[in-house]
Amino acid sequence: MTSEVTYAEVRFKNEPQSLGPKSEPPAAPKEKTNPHKSDRSFPKLLLASLLILLLLSAISCLIAFIFFFQKCSYIPKEKNTTEEVPHTVLECMKENSTTEGKDWSCCPKNWTSFSSSCYFISTEENIWDESEKRCSRMKAHLLVINSKDEQDIITRKLRGNSVYYVGLSDPEGKRHWQWVDQTPYNKSATFWHRGEPNNRYERCVVLNAPSGEWGWNDVPCNERQKSICKMMKIYLRMEHSP
């Protein structure tokens, strides 16, 4: 902001001396008015202008800060926080909500959304342990399948000639299957291919479709395969000022 300085218009007038017998002493010359009024007033004016500029800048920043948090405040679920989620671009859908404000469920860009979860199909091939670590770096885990509907949603996105690791394994080779997120293994909700699992030395599970139908197969954990990651959705709430 540029300060506006008003210059006073100053005129100087010389009084003619009297020619009479009594000569009045000449009047003391008037003090000239400085365009800046005084050496002391100008710095004060400049300082006041700078203070006003700083105040306006602070107010602008405060308004922008308030506006941002009114428009979009992060309301995490499942103990997620903004710092815990390393995704910068989200794709969101409006949720039906009876509470104040409008809830939005979001998945990272290029992830698949289903129910309360997000899924990422990786085309990078790794062994089972490395695939799980890669999911973990994205605050996710290898795919845990809880229903046929969930599996069908995912397999529609997969390539039929590819093989994908899921989050099921038998760490001790004793046919004690475990999901990576500690979900109990439910034998009544499994989708093994016919005759599988068939080898106690094959301790990791993949999702594949050798005959055109997707199902589970046990394989050695050191094979390099593609993988599928799963994470809970991110929830946002749009708040409006009264």
mmCIF file of C-alpha atoms in Angstrom, residues 5-228:
data_model
loop_
_atom_site.group_PDB
_atom_site.id
_atom_site.type_symbol
_atom_site.label_atom_id
_atom_site.label_comp_id
_atom_site.label_asym_id
_atom_site.label_seq_id
_atom_site.Cartn_x
_atom_site.Cartn_y
_atom_site.Cartn_z
ATOM 1 C CA VAL A 5 1.382 12.550 1.070
ATOM 2 C CA THR A 6 -0.461 15.871 0.765
ATOM 3 C CA TYR A 7 1.763 18.803 0.082
ATOM 4 C CA ALA A 8 0.617 22.159 1.453
ATOM 5 C CA GLU A 9 0.604 24.975 -0.998
ATOM 6 C CA VAL A 10 2.987 27.696 0.324
ATOM 7 C CA ARG A 11 3.274 31.256 -0.939
ATOM 8 C CA PHE A 12 5.895 33.790 0.139
ATOM 9 C CA LYS A 13 5.102 37.573 0.099
ATOM 10 C CA ASN A 14 7.625 40.406 0.678
ATOM 11 C CA GLU A 15 6.178 43.428 2.565
ATOM 12 C CA PRO A 16 7.438 46.820 1.177
ATOM 13 C CA GLN A 17 9.300 48.902 3.780
ATOM 14 C CA SER A 18 7.601 52.197 4.865
ATOM 15 C CA LEU A 19 9.267 55.479 3.644
ATOM 16 C CA GLY A 20 7.888 57.575 6.591
ATOM 17 C CA PRO A 21 9.993 59.253 9.322
ATOM 18 C CA LYS A 22 9.398 56.463 11.735
ATOM 19 C CA SER A 23 10.573 53.307 10.255
ATOM 20 C CA GLU A 24 9.086 50.223 11.815
ATOM 21 C CA PRO A 25 11.530 47.437 12.164
ATOM 22 C CA PRO A 26 10.981 44.819 9.507
ATOM 23 C CA ALA A 27 8.742 41.992 10.528
ATOM 24 C CA ALA A 28 10.490 38.747 11.210
ATOM 25 C CA PRO A 29 10.364 36.560 8.161
ATOM 26 C CA LYS A 30 7.791 33.827 8.299
ATOM 27 C CA GLU A 31 9.090 30.334 8.829
ATOM 28 C CA LYS A 32 9.081 28.393 5.636
ATOM 29 C CA THR A 33 6.839 25.392 5.598
ATOM 30 C CA ASN A 34 8.587 22.190 4.627
ATOM 31 C CA PRO A 35 6.637 20.056 2.092
ATOM 32 C CA HIS A 36 6.931 17.158 4.539
ATOM 33 C CA LYS A 37 5.801 19.475 7.392
ATOM 34 C CA SER A 38 8.731 18.513 9.590
ATOM 35 C CA ASP A 39 11.632 16.175 9.765
ATOM 36 C CA ARG A 40 9.887 14.391 12.612
ATOM 37 C CA SER A 41 6.363 14.128 11.176
ATOM 38 C CA PHE A 42 7.430 12.418 7.947
ATOM 39 C CA PRO A 43 8.967 9.321 9.634
ATOM 40 C CA LYS A 44 5.853 9.083 11.798
ATOM 41 C CA LEU A 45 3.642 9.131 8.725
ATOM 42 C CA LEU A 46 5.794 6.499 7.035
ATOM 43 C CA LEU A 47 5.737 4.296 10.133
ATOM 44 C CA ALA A 48 1.969 4.620 10.433
ATOM 45 C CA SER A 49 1.580 3.598 6.771
ATOM 46 C CA LEU A 50 3.786 0.541 7.272
ATOM 47 C CA LEU A 51 1.849 -0.490 10.362
ATOM 48 C CA ILE A 52 -1.441 -0.194 8.466
ATOM 49 C CA LEU A 53 0.004 -2.311 5.628
ATOM 50 C CA LEU A 54 1.138 -5.008 8.051
ATOM 51 C CA LEU A 55 -2.221 -4.980 9.816
ATOM 52 C CA LEU A 56 -4.114 -5.414 6.540
ATOM 53 C CA SER A 57 -1.808 -8.288 5.533
ATOM 54 C CA ALA A 58 -2.371 -10.021 8.865
ATOM 55 C CA ILE A 59 -6.138 -9.609 8.542
ATOM 56 C CA SER A 60 -6.048 -11.056 4.999
ATOM 57 C CA CYS A 61 -4.070 -14.099 6.187
ATOM 58 C CA LEU A 62 -6.472 -14.635 9.077
ATOM 59 C CA ILE A 63 -9.514 -14.455 6.800
ATOM 60 C CA ALA A 64 -7.950 -16.960 4.371
ATOM 61 C CA PHE A 65 -7.072 -19.297 7.267
ATOM 62 C CA ILE A 66 -10.612 -19.181 8.691
ATOM 63 C CA PHE A 67 -12.180 -19.652 5.253
ATOM 64 C CA PHE A 68 -10.078 -22.740 4.535
ATOM 65 C CA PHE A 69 -10.958 -24.505 7.775
ATOM 66 C CA GLN A 70 -14.620 -23.617 7.456
ATOM 67 C CA LYS A 71 -14.755 -25.138 4.000
ATOM 68 C CA CYS A 72 -12.913 -28.341 4.708
ATOM 69 C CA SER A 73 -12.053 -29.706 8.116
ATOM 70 C CA TYR A 74 -10.574 -33.180 8.384
ATOM 71 C CA ILE A 75 -12.610 -35.569 10.545
ATOM 72 C CA PRO A 76 -10.716 -38.865 10.624
ATOM 73 C CA LYS A 77 -12.188 -42.265 11.303
ATOM 74 C CA GLU A 78 -10.438 -45.476 12.277
ATOM 75 C CA LYS A 79 -7.781 -43.423 14.082
ATOM 76 C CA ASN A 80 -6.430 -41.927 10.858
ATOM 77 C CA THR A 81 -4.956 -38.420 10.954
ATOM 78 C CA THR A 82 -3.915 -36.054 8.209
ATOM 79 C CA GLU A 83 -0.237 -36.722 8.914
ATOM 80 C CA GLU A 84 -0.805 -40.486 8.674
ATOM 81 C CA VAL A 85 -2.178 -40.381 5.150
ATOM 82 C CA PRO A 86 0.537 -39.816 2.520
ATOM 83 C CA HIS A 87 -1.904 -39.180 -0.340
ATOM 84 C CA THR A 88 -2.164 -35.665 -1.741
ATOM 85 C CA VAL A 89 -4.986 -36.116 -4.296
ATOM 86 C CA LEU A 90 -8.318 -37.553 -3.186
ATOM 87 C CA GLU A 91 -11.479 -38.447 -5.083
ATOM 88 C CA CYS A 92 -14.537 -37.989 -2.869
ATOM 89 C CA MET A 93 -18.214 -38.913 -2.926
ATOM 90 C CA LYS A 94 -20.971 -37.381 -0.823
ATOM 91 C CA GLU A 95 -22.209 -39.632 1.963
ATOM 92 C CA ASN A 96 -25.744 -39.707 3.350
ATOM 93 C CA SER A 97 -25.426 -38.139 6.781
ATOM 94 C CA THR A 98 -27.970 -37.195 9.420
ATOM 95 C CA THR A 99 -25.458 -35.176 11.441
ATOM 96 C CA GLU A 100 -24.712 -31.507 10.984
ATOM 97 C CA GLY A 101 -22.465 -30.815 8.020
ATOM 98 C CA LYS A 102 -21.973 -32.974 4.946
ATOM 99 C CA ASP A 103 -19.706 -36.010 5.081
ATOM 100 C CA TRP A 104 -17.607 -37.044 2.098
ATOM 101 C CA SER A 105 -15.910 -40.415 1.728
ATOM 102 C CA CYS A 106 -12.639 -40.262 -0.163
ATOM 103 C CA CYS A 107 -10.134 -42.603 -1.748
ATOM 104 C CA PRO A 108 -6.724 -41.671 -3.136
ATOM 105 C CA LYS A 109 -6.707 -40.933 -6.848
ATOM 106 C CA ASN A 110 -6.508 -44.092 -9.007
ATOM 107 C CA TRP A 111 -7.784 -46.311 -6.164
ATOM 108 C CA THR A 112 -11.036 -48.304 -6.376
ATOM 109 C CA SER A 113 -13.817 -47.533 -3.894
ATOM 110 C CA PHE A 114 -16.122 -50.151 -2.368
ATOM 111 C CA SER A 115 -18.149 -49.955 0.849
ATOM 112 C CA SER A 116 -15.879 -48.385 3.498
ATOM 113 C CA SER A 117 -12.585 -49.317 1.812
ATOM 114 C CA CYS A 118 -10.221 -48.234 -0.962
ATOM 115 C CA TYR A 119 -8.196 -50.623 -3.154
ATOM 116 C CA PHE A 120 -5.008 -50.157 -5.140
ATOM 117 C CA ILE A 121 -4.027 -52.616 -7.884
ATOM 118 C CA SER A 122 -0.251 -52.678 -8.218
ATOM 119 C CA THR A 123 1.360 -53.705 -11.486
ATOM 120 C CA GLU A 124 4.777 -53.847 -9.827
ATOM 121 C CA GLU A 125 5.916 -57.414 -9.140
ATOM 122 C CA ASN A 126 7.440 -58.321 -5.771
ATOM 123 C CA ILE A 127 7.647 -61.227 -3.347
ATOM 124 C CA TRP A 128 4.872 -61.415 -0.745
ATOM 125 C CA ASP A 129 6.782 -59.675 2.086
ATOM 126 C CA GLU A 130 7.870 -56.779 -0.140
ATOM 127 C CA SER A 131 4.336 -56.392 -1.477
ATOM 128 C CA GLU A 132 2.993 -56.060 2.068
ATOM 129 C CA LYS A 133 5.699 -53.499 2.929
ATOM 130 C CA ARG A 134 4.805 -51.464 -0.142
ATOM 131 C CA CYS A 135 1.148 -51.403 0.912
ATOM 132 C CA SER A 136 2.191 -50.437 4.436
ATOM 133 C CA ARG A 137 4.113 -47.421 3.130
ATOM 134 C CA MET A 138 0.804 -46.200 1.708
ATOM 135 C CA LYS A 139 -0.906 -46.744 5.098
ATOM 136 C CA ALA A 140 -2.663 -49.799 3.668
ATOM 137 C CA HIS A 141 -2.193 -53.586 3.741
ATOM 138 C CA LEU A 142 -2.478 -56.451 1.301
ATOM 139 C CA LEU A 143 -6.044 -57.221 0.299
ATOM 140 C CA VAL A 144 -8.274 -58.838 2.932
ATOM 141 C CA ILE A 145 -11.401 -60.327 1.343
ATOM 142 C CA ASN A 146 -14.508 -60.448 3.515
ATOM 143 C CA SER A 147 -17.225 -61.302 0.992
ATOM 144 C CA LYS A 148 -17.878 -62.544 -2.544
ATOM 145 C CA ASP A 149 -19.229 -59.110 -3.489
ATOM 146 C CA GLU A 150 -15.980 -57.500 -2.396
ATOM 147 C CA GLN A 151 -13.927 -59.974 -4.424
ATOM 148 C CA ASP A 152 -16.125 -59.492 -7.503
ATOM 149 C CA ILE A 153 -15.745 -55.703 -7.359
ATOM 150 C CA ILE A 154 -11.956 -56.069 -7.326
ATOM 151 C CA THR A 155 -11.624 -58.802 -9.945
ATOM 152 C CA ARG A 156 -13.527 -56.690 -12.466
ATOM 153 C CA LYS A 157 -10.498 -54.397 -12.441
ATOM 154 C CA LEU A 158 -7.890 -57.154 -12.824
ATOM 155 C CA ARG A 159 -6.142 -58.593 -15.869
ATOM 156 C CA GLY A 160 -7.205 -62.189 -16.432
ATOM 157 C CA ASN A 161 -3.709 -63.395 -17.269
ATOM 158 C CA SER A 162 -2.099 -61.835 -14.166
ATOM 159 C CA VAL A 163 -1.607 -63.103 -10.619
ATOM 160 C CA TYR A 164 -2.061 -60.899 -7.529
ATOM 161 C CA TYR A 165 -0.945 -61.387 -3.951
ATOM 162 C CA VAL A 166 -3.583 -60.957 -1.233
ATOM 163 C CA GLY A 167 -3.081 -60.581 2.510
ATOM 164 C CA LEU A 168 -3.557 -64.255 3.449
ATOM 165 C CA SER A 169 -0.641 -66.478 4.478
ATOM 166 C CA ASP A 170 0.365 -69.542 6.476
ATOM 167 C CA PRO A 171 3.536 -68.376 8.268
ATOM 168 C CA GLU A 172 4.342 -71.711 9.958
ATOM 169 C CA GLY A 173 3.304 -74.054 7.159
ATOM 170 C CA LYS A 174 0.704 -75.739 9.396
ATOM 171 C CA ARG A 175 -2.329 -74.702 7.346
ATOM 172 C CA HIS A 176 -3.195 -72.044 9.928
ATOM 173 C CA TRP A 177 -4.198 -69.240 7.569
ATOM 174 C CA GLN A 178 -3.954 -65.677 8.821
ATOM 175 C CA TRP A 179 -5.060 -62.343 7.392
ATOM 176 C CA VAL A 180 -2.572 -59.472 7.668
ATOM 177 C CA ASP A 181 -5.029 -57.248 9.548
ATOM 178 C CA GLN A 182 -5.813 -59.993 12.088
ATOM 179 C CA THR A 183 -9.311 -60.562 10.679
ATOM 180 C CA PRO A 184 -10.334 -64.097 11.759
ATOM 181 C CA TYR A 185 -10.012 -66.655 8.979
ATOM 182 C CA ASN A 186 -13.532 -67.852 8.190
ATOM 183 C CA LYS A 187 -13.596 -71.154 6.295
ATOM 184 C CA SER A 188 -17.181 -70.533 5.222
ATOM 185 C CA ALA A 189 -16.159 -67.327 3.439
ATOM 186 C CA THR A 190 -13.229 -68.598 1.372
ATOM 187 C CA PHE A 191 -12.896 -68.733 -2.392
ATOM 188 C CA TRP A 192 -10.248 -71.366 -3.116
ATOM 189 C CA HIS A 193 -9.957 -72.917 -6.559
ATOM 190 C CA ARG A 194 -10.935 -76.564 -6.662
ATOM 191 C CA GLY A 195 -8.240 -78.707 -5.035
ATOM 192 C CA GLU A 196 -6.555 -75.710 -3.315
ATOM 193 C CA PRO A 197 -4.689 -75.240 -1.057
ATOM 194 C CA ASN A 198 -2.659 -78.304 -1.984
ATOM 195 C CA ASN A 199 0.937 -77.769 -0.789
ATOM 196 C CA ARG A 200 2.038 -76.938 2.764
ATOM 197 C CA TYR A 201 5.258 -75.419 1.408
ATOM 198 C CA GLU A 202 3.197 -72.850 -0.497
ATOM 199 C CA ARG A 203 2.425 -70.466 2.345
ATOM 200 C CA CYS A 204 1.128 -67.361 0.559
ATOM 201 C CA VAL A 205 -2.091 -66.792 -1.349
ATOM 202 C CA VAL A 206 -2.761 -65.213 -4.726
ATOM 203 C CA LEU A 207 -5.884 -64.259 -6.607
ATOM 204 C CA ASN A 208 -5.857 -65.623 -10.157
ATOM 205 C CA ALA A 209 -8.149 -66.909 -12.912
ATOM 206 C CA PRO A 210 -6.415 -69.813 -14.708
ATOM 207 C CA SER A 211 -9.682 -71.086 -16.158
ATOM 208 C CA GLY A 212 -11.466 -67.744 -16.469
ATOM 209 C CA GLU A 213 -12.956 -67.743 -12.967
ATOM 210 C CA TRP A 214 -11.236 -65.841 -10.187
ATOM 211 C CA GLY A 215 -10.281 -67.658 -7.006
ATOM 212 C CA TRP A 216 -7.506 -68.304 -4.488
ATOM 213 C CA ASN A 217 -4.399 -70.380 -4.927
ATOM 214 C CA ASP A 218 -1.502 -71.079 -2.532
ATOM 215 C CA VAL A 219 1.960 -70.319 -3.938
ATOM 216 C CA PRO A 220 5.539 -69.978 -2.657
ATOM 217 C CA CYS A 221 5.997 -66.622 -0.917
ATOM 218 C CA ASN A 222 9.225 -65.846 -2.819
ATOM 219 C CA GLU A 223 7.521 -65.723 -6.212
ATOM 220 C CA ARG A 224 7.351 -62.271 -7.756
ATOM 221 C CA GLN A 225 3.734 -61.319 -8.396
ATOM 222 C CA LYS A 226 1.548 -58.255 -8.660
ATOM 223 C CA SER A 227 -0.523 -57.308 -5.628
ATOM 224 C CA ILE A 228 -3.614 -55.517 -4.314
#
